[in-house]
mmCIF file of N, CA and C in Angstrom:
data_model
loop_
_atom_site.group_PDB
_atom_site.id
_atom_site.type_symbol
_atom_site.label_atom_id
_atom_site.label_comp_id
_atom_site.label_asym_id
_atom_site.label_seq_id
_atom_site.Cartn_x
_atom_site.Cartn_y
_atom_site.Cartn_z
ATOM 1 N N UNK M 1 100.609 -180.699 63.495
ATOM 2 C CA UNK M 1 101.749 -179.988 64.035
ATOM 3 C C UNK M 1 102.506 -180.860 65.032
ATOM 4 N N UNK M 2 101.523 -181.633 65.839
ATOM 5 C CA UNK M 2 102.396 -182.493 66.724
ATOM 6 C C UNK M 2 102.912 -183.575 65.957
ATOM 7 N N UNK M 3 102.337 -183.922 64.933
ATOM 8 C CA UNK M 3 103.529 -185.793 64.324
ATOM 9 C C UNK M 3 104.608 -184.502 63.280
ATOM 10 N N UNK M 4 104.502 -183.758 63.384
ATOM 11 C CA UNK M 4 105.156 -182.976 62.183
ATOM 12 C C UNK M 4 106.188 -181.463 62.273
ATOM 13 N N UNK M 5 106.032 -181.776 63.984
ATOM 14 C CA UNK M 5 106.641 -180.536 64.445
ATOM 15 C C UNK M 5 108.144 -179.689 63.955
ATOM 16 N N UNK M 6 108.839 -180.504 63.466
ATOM 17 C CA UNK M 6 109.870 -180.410 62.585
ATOM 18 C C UNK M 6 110.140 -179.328 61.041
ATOM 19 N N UNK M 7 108.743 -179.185 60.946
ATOM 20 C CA UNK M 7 107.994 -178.734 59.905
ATOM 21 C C UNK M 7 107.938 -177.563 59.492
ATOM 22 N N UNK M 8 107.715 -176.949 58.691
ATOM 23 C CA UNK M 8 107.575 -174.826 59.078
ATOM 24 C C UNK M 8 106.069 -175.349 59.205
ATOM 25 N N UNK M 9 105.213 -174.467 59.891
ATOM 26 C CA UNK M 9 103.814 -174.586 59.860
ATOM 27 C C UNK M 9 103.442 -172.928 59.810
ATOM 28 N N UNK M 10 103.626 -171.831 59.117
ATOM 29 C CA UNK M 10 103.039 -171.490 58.919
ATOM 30 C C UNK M 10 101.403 -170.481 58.989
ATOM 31 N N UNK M 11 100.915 -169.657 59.714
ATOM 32 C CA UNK M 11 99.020 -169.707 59.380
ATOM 33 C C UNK M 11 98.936 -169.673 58.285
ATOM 34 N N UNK M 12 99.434 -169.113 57.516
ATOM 35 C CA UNK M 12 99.078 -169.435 56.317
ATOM 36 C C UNK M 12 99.111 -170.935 55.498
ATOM 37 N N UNK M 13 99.469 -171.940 55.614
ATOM 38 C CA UNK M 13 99.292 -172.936 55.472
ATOM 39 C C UNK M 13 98.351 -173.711 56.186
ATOM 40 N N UNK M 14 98.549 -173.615 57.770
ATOM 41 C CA UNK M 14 97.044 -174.071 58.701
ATOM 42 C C UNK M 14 95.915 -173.573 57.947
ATOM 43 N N UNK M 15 95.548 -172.468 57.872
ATOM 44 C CA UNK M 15 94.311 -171.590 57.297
ATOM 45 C C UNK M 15 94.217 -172.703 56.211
ATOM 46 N N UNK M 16 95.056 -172.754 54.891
ATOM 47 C CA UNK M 16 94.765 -173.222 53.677
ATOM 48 C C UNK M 16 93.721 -174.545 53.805
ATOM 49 N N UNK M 17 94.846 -175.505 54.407
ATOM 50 C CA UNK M 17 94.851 -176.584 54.655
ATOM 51 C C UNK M 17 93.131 -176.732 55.546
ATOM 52 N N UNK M 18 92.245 -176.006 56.458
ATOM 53 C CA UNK M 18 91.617 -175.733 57.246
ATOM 54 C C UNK M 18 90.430 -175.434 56.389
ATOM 55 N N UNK M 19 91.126 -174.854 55.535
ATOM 56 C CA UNK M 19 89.997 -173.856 54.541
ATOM 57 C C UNK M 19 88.976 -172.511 55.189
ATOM 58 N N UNK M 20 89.805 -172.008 56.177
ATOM 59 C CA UNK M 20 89.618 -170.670 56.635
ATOM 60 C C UNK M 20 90.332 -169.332 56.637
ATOM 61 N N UNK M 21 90.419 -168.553 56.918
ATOM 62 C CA UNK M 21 90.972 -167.208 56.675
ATOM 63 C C UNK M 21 92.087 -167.164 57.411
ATOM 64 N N UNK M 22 93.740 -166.568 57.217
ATOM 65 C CA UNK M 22 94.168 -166.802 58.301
ATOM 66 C C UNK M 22 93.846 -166.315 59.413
ATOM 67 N N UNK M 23 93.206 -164.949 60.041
ATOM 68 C CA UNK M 23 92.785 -164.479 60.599
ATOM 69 C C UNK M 23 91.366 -165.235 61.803
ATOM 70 N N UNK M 24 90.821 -165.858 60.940
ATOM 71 C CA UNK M 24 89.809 -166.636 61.893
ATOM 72 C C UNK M 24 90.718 -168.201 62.355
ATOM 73 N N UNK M 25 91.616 -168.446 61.415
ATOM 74 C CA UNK M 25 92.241 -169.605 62.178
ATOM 75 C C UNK M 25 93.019 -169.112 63.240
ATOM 76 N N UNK M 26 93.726 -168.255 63.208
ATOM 77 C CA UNK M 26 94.620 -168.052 64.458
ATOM 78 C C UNK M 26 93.858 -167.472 65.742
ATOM 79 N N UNK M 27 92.911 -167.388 65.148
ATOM 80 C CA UNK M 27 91.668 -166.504 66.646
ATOM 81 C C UNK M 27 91.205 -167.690 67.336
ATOM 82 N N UNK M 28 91.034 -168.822 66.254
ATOM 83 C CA UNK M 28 89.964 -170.123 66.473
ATOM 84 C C UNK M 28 90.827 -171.025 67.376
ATOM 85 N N UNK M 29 92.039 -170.766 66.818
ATOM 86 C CA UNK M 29 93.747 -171.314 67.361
ATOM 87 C C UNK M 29 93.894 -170.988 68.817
ATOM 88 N N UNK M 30 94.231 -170.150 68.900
ATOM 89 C CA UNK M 30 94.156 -169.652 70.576
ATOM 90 C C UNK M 30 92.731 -169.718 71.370
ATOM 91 N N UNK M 31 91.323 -169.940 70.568
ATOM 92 C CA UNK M 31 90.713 -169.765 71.676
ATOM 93 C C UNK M 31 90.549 -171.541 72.153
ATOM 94 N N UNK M 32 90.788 -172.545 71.310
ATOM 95 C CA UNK M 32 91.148 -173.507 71.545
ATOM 96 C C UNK M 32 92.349 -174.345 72.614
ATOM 97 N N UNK M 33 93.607 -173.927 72.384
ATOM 98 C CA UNK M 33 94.621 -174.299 72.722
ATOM 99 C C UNK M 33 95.367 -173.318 73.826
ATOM 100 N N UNK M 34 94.784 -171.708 73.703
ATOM 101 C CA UNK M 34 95.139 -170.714 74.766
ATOM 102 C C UNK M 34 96.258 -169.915 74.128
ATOM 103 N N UNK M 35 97.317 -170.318 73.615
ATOM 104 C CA UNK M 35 97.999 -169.728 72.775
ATOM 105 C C UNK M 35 98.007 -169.898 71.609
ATOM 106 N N UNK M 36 98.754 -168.639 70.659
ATOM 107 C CA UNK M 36 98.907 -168.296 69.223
ATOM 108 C C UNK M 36 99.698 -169.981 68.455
ATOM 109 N N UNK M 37 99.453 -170.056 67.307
ATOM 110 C CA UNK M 37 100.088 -171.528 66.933
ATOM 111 C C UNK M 37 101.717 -171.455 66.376
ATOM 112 N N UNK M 38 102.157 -170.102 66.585
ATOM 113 C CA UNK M 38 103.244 -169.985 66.498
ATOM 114 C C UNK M 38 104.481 -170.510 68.211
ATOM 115 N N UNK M 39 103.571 -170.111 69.152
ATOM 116 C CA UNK M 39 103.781 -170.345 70.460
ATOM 117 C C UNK M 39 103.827 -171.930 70.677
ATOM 118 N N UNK M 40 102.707 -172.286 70.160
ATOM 119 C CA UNK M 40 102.491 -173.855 69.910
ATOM 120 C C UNK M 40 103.454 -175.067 69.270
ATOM 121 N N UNK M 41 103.617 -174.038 68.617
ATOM 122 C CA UNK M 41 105.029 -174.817 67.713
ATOM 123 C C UNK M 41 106.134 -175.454 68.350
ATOM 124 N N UNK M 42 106.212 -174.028 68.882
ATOM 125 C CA UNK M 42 107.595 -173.793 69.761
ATOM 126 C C UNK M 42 107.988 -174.345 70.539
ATOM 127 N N UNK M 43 106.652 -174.588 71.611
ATOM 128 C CA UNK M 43 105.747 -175.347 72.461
ATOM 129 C C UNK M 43 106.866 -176.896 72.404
ATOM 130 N N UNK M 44 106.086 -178.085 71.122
ATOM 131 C CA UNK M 44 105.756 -179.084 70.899
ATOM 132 C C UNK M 44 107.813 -179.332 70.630
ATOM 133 N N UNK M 45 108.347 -178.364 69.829
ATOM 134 C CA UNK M 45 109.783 -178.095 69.613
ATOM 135 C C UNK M 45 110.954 -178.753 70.174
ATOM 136 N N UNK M 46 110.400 -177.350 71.253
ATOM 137 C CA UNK M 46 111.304 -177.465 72.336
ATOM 138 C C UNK M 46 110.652 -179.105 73.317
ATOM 139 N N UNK M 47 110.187 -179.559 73.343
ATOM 140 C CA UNK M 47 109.589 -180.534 74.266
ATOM 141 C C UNK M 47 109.868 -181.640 73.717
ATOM 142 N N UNK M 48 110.245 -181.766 72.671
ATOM 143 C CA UNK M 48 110.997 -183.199 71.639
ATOM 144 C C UNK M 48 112.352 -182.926 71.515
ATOM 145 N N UNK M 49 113.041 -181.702 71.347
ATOM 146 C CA UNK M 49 114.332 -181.026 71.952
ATOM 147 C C UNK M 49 114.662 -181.586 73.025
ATOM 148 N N UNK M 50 114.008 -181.513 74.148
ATOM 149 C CA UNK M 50 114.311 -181.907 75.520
ATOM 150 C C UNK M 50 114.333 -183.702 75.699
ATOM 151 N N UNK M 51 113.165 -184.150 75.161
ATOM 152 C CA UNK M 51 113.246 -186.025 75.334
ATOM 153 C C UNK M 51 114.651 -186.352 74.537
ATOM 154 N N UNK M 52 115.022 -185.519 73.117
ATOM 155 C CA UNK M 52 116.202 -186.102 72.703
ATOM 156 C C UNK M 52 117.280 -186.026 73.599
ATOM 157 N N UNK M 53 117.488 -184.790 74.116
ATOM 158 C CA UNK M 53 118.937 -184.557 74.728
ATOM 159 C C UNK M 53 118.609 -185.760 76.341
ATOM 160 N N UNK M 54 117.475 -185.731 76.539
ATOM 161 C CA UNK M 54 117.234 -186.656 78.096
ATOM 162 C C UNK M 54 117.907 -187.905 77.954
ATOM 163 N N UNK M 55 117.459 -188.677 76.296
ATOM 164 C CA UNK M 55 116.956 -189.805 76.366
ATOM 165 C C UNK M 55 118.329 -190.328 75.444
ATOM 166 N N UNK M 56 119.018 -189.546 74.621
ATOM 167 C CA UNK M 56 119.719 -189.787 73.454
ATOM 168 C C UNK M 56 121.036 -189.266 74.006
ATOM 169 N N UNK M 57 122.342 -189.568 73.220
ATOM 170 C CA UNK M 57 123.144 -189.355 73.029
ATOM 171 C C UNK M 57 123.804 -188.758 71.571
ATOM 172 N N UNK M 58 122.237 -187.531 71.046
ATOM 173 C CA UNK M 58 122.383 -187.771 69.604
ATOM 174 C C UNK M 58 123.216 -185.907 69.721
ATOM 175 N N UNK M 59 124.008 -186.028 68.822
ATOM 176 C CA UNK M 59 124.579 -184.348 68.666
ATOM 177 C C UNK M 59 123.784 -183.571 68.974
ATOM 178 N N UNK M 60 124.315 -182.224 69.508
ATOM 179 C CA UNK M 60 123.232 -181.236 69.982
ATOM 180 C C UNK M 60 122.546 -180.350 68.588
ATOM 181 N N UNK M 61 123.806 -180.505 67.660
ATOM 182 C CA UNK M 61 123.379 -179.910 66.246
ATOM 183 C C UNK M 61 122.460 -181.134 65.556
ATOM 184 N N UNK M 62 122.788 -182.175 65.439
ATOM 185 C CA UNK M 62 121.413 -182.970 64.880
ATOM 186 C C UNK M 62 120.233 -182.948 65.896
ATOM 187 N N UNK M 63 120.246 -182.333 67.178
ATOM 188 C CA UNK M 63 118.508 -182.479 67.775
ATOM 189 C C UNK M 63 117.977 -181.214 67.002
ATOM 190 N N UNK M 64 118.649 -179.990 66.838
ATOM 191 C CA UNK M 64 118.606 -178.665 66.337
ATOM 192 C C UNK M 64 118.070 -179.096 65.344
ATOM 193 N N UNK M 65 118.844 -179.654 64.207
ATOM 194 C CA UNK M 65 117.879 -179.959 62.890
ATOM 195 C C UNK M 65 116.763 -180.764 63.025
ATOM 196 N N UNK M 66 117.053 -181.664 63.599
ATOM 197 C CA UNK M 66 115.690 -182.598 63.340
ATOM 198 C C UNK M 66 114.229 -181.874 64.444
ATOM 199 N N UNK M 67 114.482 -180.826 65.300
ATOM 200 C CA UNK M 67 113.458 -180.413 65.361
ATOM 201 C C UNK M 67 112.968 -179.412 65.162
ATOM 202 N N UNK M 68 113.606 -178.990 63.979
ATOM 203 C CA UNK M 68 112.863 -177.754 63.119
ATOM 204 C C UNK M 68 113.938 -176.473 62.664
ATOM 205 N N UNK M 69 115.127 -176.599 63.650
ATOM 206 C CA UNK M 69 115.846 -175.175 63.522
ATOM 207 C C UNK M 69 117.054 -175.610 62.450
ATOM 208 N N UNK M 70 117.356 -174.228 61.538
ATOM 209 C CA UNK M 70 118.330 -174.190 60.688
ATOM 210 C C UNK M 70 119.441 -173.703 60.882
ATOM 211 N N UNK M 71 119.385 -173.039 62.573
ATOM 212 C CA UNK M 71 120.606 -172.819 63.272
ATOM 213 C C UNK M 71 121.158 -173.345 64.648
ATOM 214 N N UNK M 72 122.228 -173.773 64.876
ATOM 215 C CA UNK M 72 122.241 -173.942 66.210
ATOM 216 C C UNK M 72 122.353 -172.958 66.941
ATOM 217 N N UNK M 73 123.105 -171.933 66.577
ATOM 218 C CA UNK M 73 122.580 -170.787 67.472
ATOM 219 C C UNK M 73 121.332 -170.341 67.740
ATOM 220 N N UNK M 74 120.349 -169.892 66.743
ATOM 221 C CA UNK M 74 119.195 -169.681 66.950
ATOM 222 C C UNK M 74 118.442 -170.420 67.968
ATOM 223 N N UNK M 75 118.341 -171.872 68.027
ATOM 224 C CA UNK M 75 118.097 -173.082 68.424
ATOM 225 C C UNK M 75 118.223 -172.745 70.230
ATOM 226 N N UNK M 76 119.801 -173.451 70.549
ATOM 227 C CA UNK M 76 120.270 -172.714 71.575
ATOM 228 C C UNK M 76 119.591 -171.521 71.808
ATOM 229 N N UNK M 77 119.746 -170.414 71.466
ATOM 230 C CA UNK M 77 119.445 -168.906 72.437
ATOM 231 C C UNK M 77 117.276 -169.251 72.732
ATOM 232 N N UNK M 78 117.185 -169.946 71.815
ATOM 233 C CA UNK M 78 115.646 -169.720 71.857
ATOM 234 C C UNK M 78 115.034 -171.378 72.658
ATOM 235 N N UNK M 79 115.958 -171.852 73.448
ATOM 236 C CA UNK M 79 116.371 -173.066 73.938
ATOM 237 C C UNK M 79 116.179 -172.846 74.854
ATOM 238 N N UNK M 80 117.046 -171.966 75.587
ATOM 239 C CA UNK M 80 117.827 -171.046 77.091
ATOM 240 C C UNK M 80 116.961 -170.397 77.267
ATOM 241 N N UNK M 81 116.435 -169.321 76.294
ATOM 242 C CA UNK M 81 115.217 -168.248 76.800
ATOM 243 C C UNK M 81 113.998 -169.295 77.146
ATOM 244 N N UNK M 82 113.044 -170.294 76.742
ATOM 245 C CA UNK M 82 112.066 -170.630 77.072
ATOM 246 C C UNK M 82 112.627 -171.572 78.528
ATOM 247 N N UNK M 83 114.172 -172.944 78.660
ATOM 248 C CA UNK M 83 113.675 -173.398 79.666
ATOM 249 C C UNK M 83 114.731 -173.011 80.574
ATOM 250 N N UNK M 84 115.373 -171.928 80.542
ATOM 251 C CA UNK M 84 116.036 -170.821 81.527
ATOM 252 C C UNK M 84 117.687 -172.015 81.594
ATOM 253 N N UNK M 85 118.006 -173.108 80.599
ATOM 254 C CA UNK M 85 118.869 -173.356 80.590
ATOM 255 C C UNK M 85 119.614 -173.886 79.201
ATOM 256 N N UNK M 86 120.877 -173.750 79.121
ATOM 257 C CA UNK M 86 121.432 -173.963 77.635
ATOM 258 C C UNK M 86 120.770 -175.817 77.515
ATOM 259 N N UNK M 87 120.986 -176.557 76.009
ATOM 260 C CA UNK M 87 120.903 -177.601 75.721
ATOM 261 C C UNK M 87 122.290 -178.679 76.468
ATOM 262 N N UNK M 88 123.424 -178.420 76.327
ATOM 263 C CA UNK M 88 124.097 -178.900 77.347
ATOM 264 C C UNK M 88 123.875 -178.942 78.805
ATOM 265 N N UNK M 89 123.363 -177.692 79.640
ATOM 266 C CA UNK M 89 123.173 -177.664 80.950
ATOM 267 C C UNK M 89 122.240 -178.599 81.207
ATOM 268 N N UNK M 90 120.963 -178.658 80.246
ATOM 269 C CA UNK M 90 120.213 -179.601 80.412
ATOM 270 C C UNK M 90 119.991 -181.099 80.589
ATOM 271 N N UNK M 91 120.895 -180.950 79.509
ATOM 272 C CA UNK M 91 121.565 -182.753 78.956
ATOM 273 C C UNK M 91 122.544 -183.121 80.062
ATOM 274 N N UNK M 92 123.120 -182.493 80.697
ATOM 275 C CA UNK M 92 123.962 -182.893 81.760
ATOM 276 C C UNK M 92 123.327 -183.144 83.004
ATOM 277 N N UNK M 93 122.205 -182.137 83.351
ATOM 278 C CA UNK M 93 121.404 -182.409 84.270
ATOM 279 C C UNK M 93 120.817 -183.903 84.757
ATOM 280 N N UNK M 94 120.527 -184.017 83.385
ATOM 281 C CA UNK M 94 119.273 -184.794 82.948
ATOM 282 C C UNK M 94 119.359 -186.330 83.316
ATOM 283 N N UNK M 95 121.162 -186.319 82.271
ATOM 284 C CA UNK M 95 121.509 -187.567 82.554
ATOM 285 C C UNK M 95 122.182 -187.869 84.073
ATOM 286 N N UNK M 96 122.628 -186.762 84.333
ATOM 287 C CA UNK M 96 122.908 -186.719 86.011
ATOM 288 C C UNK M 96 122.433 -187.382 86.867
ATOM 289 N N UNK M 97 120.903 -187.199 86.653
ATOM 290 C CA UNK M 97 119.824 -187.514 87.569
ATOM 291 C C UNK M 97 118.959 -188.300 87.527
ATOM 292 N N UNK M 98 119.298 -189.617 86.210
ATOM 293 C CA UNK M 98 118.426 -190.178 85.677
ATOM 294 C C UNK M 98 117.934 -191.519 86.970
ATOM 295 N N UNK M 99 116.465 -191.535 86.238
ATOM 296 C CA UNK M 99 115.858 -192.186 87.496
ATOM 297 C C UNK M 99 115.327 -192.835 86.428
ATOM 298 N N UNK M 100 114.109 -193.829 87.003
ATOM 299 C CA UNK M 100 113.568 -194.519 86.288
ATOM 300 C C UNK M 100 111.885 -194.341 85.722
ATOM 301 N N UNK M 101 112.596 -193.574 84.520
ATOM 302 C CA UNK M 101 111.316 -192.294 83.562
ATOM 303 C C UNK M 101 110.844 -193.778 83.006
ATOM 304 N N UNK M 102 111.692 -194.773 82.253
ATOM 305 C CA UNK M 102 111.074 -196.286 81.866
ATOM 306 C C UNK M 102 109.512 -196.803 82.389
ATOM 307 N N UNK M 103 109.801 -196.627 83.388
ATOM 308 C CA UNK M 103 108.661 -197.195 84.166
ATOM 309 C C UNK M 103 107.058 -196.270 84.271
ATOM 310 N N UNK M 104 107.269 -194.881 84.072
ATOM 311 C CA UNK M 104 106.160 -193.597 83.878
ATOM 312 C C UNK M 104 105.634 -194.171 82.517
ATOM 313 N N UNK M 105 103.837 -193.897 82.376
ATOM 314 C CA UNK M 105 103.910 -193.739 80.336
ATOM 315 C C UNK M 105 104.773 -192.457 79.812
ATOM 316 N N UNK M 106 104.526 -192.515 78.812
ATOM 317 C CA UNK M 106 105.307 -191.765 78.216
ATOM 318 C C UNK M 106 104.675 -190.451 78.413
ATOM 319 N N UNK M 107 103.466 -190.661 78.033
ATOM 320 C CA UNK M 107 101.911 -189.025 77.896
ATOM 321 C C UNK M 107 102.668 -188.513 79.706
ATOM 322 N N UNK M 108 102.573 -188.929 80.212
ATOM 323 C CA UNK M 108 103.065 -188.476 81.504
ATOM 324 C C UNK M 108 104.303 -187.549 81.621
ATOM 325 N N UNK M 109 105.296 -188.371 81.052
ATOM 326 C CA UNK M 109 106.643 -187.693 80.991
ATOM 327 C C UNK M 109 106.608 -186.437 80.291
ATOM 328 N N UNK M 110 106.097 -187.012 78.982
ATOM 329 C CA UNK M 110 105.845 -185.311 78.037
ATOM 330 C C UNK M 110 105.320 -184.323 78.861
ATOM 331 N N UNK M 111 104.278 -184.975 79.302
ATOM 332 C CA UNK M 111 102.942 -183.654 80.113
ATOM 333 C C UNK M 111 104.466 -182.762 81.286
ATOM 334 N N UNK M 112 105.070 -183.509 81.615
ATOM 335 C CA UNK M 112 106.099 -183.244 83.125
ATOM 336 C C UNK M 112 107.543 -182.123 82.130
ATOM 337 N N UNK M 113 107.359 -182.375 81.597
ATOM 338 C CA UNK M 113 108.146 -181.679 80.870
ATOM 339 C C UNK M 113 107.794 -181.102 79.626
ATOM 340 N N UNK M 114 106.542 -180.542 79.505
ATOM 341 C CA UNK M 114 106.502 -179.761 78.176
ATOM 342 C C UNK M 114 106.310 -177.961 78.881
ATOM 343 N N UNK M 115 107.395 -177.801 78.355
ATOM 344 C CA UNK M 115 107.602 -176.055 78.419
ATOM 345 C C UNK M 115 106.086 -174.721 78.891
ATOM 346 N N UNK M 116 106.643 -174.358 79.641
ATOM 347 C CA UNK M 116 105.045 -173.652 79.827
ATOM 348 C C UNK M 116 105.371 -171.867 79.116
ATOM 349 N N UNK M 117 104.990 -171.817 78.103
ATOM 350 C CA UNK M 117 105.327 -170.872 76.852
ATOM 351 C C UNK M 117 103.900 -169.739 77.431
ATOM 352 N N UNK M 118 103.772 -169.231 78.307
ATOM 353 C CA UNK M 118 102.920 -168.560 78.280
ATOM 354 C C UNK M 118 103.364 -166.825 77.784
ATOM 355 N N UNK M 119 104.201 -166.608 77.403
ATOM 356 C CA UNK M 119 104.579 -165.260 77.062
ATOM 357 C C UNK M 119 105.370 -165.928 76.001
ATOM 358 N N UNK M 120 105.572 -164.704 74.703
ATOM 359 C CA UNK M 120 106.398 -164.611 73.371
ATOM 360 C C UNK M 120 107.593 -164.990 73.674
ATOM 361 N N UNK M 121 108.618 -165.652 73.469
ATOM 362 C CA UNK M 121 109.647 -165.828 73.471
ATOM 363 C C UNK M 121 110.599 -164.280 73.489
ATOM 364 N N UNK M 122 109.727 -163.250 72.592
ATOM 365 C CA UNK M 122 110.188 -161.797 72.033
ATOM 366 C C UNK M 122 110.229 -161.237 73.309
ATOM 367 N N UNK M 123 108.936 -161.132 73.863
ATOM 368 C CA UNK M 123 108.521 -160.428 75.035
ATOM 369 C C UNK M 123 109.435 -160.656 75.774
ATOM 370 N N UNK M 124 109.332 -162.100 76.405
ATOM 371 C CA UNK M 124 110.006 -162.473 77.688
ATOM 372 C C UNK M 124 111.567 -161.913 77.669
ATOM 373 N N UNK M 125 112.474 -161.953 76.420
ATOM 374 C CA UNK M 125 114.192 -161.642 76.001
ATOM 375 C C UNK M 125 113.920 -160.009 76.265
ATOM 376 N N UNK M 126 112.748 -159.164 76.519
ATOM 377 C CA UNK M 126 112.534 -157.845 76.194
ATOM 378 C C UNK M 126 112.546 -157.217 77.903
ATOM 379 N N UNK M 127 111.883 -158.505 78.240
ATOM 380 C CA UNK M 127 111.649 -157.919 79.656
ATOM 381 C C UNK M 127 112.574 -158.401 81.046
ATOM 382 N N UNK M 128 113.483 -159.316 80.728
ATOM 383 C CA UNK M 128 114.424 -160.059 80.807
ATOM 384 C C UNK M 128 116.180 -159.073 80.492
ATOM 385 N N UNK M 129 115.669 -158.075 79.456
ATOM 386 C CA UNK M 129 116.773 -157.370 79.476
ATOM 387 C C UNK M 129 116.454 -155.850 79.671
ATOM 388 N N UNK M 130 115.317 -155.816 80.936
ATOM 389 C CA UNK M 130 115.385 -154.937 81.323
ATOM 390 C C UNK M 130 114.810 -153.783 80.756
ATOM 391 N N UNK M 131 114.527 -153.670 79.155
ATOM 392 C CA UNK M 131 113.506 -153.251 78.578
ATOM 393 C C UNK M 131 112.393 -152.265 78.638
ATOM 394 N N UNK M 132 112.147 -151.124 79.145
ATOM 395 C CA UNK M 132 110.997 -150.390 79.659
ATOM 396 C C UNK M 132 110.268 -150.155 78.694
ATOM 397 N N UNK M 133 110.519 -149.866 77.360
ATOM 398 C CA UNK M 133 109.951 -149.482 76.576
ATOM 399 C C UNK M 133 108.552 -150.236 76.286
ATOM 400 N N UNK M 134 107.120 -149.765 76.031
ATOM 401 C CA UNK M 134 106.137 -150.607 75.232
ATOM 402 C C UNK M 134 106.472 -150.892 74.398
ATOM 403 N N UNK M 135 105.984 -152.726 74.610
ATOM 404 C CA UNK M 135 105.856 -153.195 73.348
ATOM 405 C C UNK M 135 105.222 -152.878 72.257
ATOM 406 N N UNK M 136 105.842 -152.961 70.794
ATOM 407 C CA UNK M 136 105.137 -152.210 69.850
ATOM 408 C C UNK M 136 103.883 -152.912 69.479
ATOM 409 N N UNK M 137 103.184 -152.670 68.514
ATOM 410 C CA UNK M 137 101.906 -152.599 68.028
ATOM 411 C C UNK M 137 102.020 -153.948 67.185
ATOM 412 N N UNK M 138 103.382 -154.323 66.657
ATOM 413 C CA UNK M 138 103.593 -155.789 65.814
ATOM 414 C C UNK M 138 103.008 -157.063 66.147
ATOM 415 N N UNK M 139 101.934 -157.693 65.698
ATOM 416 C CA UNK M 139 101.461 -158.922 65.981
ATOM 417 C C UNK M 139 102.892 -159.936 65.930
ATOM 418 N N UNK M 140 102.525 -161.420 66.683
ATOM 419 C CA UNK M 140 103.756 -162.187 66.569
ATOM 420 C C UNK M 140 103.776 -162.738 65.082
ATOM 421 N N UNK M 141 104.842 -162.947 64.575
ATOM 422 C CA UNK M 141 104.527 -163.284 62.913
ATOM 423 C C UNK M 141 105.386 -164.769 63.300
ATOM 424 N N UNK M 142 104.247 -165.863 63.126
ATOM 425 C CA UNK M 142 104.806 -167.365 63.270
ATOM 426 C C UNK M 142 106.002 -167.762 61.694
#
C-alpha cells in the first residue's frame, strides 16, 4: 500500500492477496497499525499529496491523479477535511516558508508531516457540521 498508494486497495483484495477472510484481515489490520486500512490509505495519500505540493510545482489536478483520486473535487474537500487546509493554502504556505527540509532525512520529514487520521474522514465532516444525530450502525466501506 505504501510503494502503491495510488492504487484502489480494496479488503477485499488485501484479504485475497493475504489469503485470509476479509473480516480477519481488517481486524488483524487495525490491531497492527491502529487504524482500519481504508484510514491507512488515506493516511499514506494525503502525505505524498502534501510532499508533492511542498516540494513540486506539479498541477494541483495532476497531484490529485497521481495519488489515487479521480476527482479534484473529491480530492480537495477530502484534502481540507483531514489537514484543516485547501491544497493551495497549503502549497502557498509551504513554499512561503521554505527552510532547509534538504538537509532532514527524508523518514523524518514524512514522519513530521504525515496526517494524524485518527477519526473517519465521515465522522469528523459529521461532527464538524454540527451533526447531533448517532452515527449509524454502517461499518466504514474502504
Amino acid at each position: 500500500m505504501d510503494a502503491a498508494s495510488h492504487e484502489a486497495w480494496p479488503v477485499q483484495r488485501l484479504a485475497r492477496v493475504s489469503h485470509v477472510s476479509e473480516a480477519h484481515f481488517a481486524r488483524s489490520f487495525k490491531d497492527a497499525f491502529g487504524i482500519p486500512p481504508h484510514r491507512y490509505l488515506l493516511t499514506r495519500r494525503i502525505e505524498r499529496a502534501k510532499a508533492l505540493l511542498r516540494d513540486t510545482d506539479t498541477p494541483i489536478l495532476d497531484i490529485a491523479l497521481q495519488t489515487g483520486w479521480n476527482s479534484l473535487g473529491t480530492f480537495g474537500r477530502t484534502f481540507r477535511d483531514i489537514t484543516g487546509e485547501s491544497p493551495g493554502a497549503l502549497r502557498a504556505r509551504e513554499q512561503a516558508a521554505r527552510h532547509a527540509l534538504e538537509c532532514v532525512p527524508h523518514c523524518y520529514v514524512s514522519a513530521a508531516y504525515r496526517p494524524d487520521l485518527t477519526t473517519a474522514v465521515s465522522e469528523k465532516r459529521r461532527q464538524e457540521g454540527g451533526d447531533t444525530k448517532a452515527p449509524s450502525s454502517t461499518q466504514e466501506v474502504p
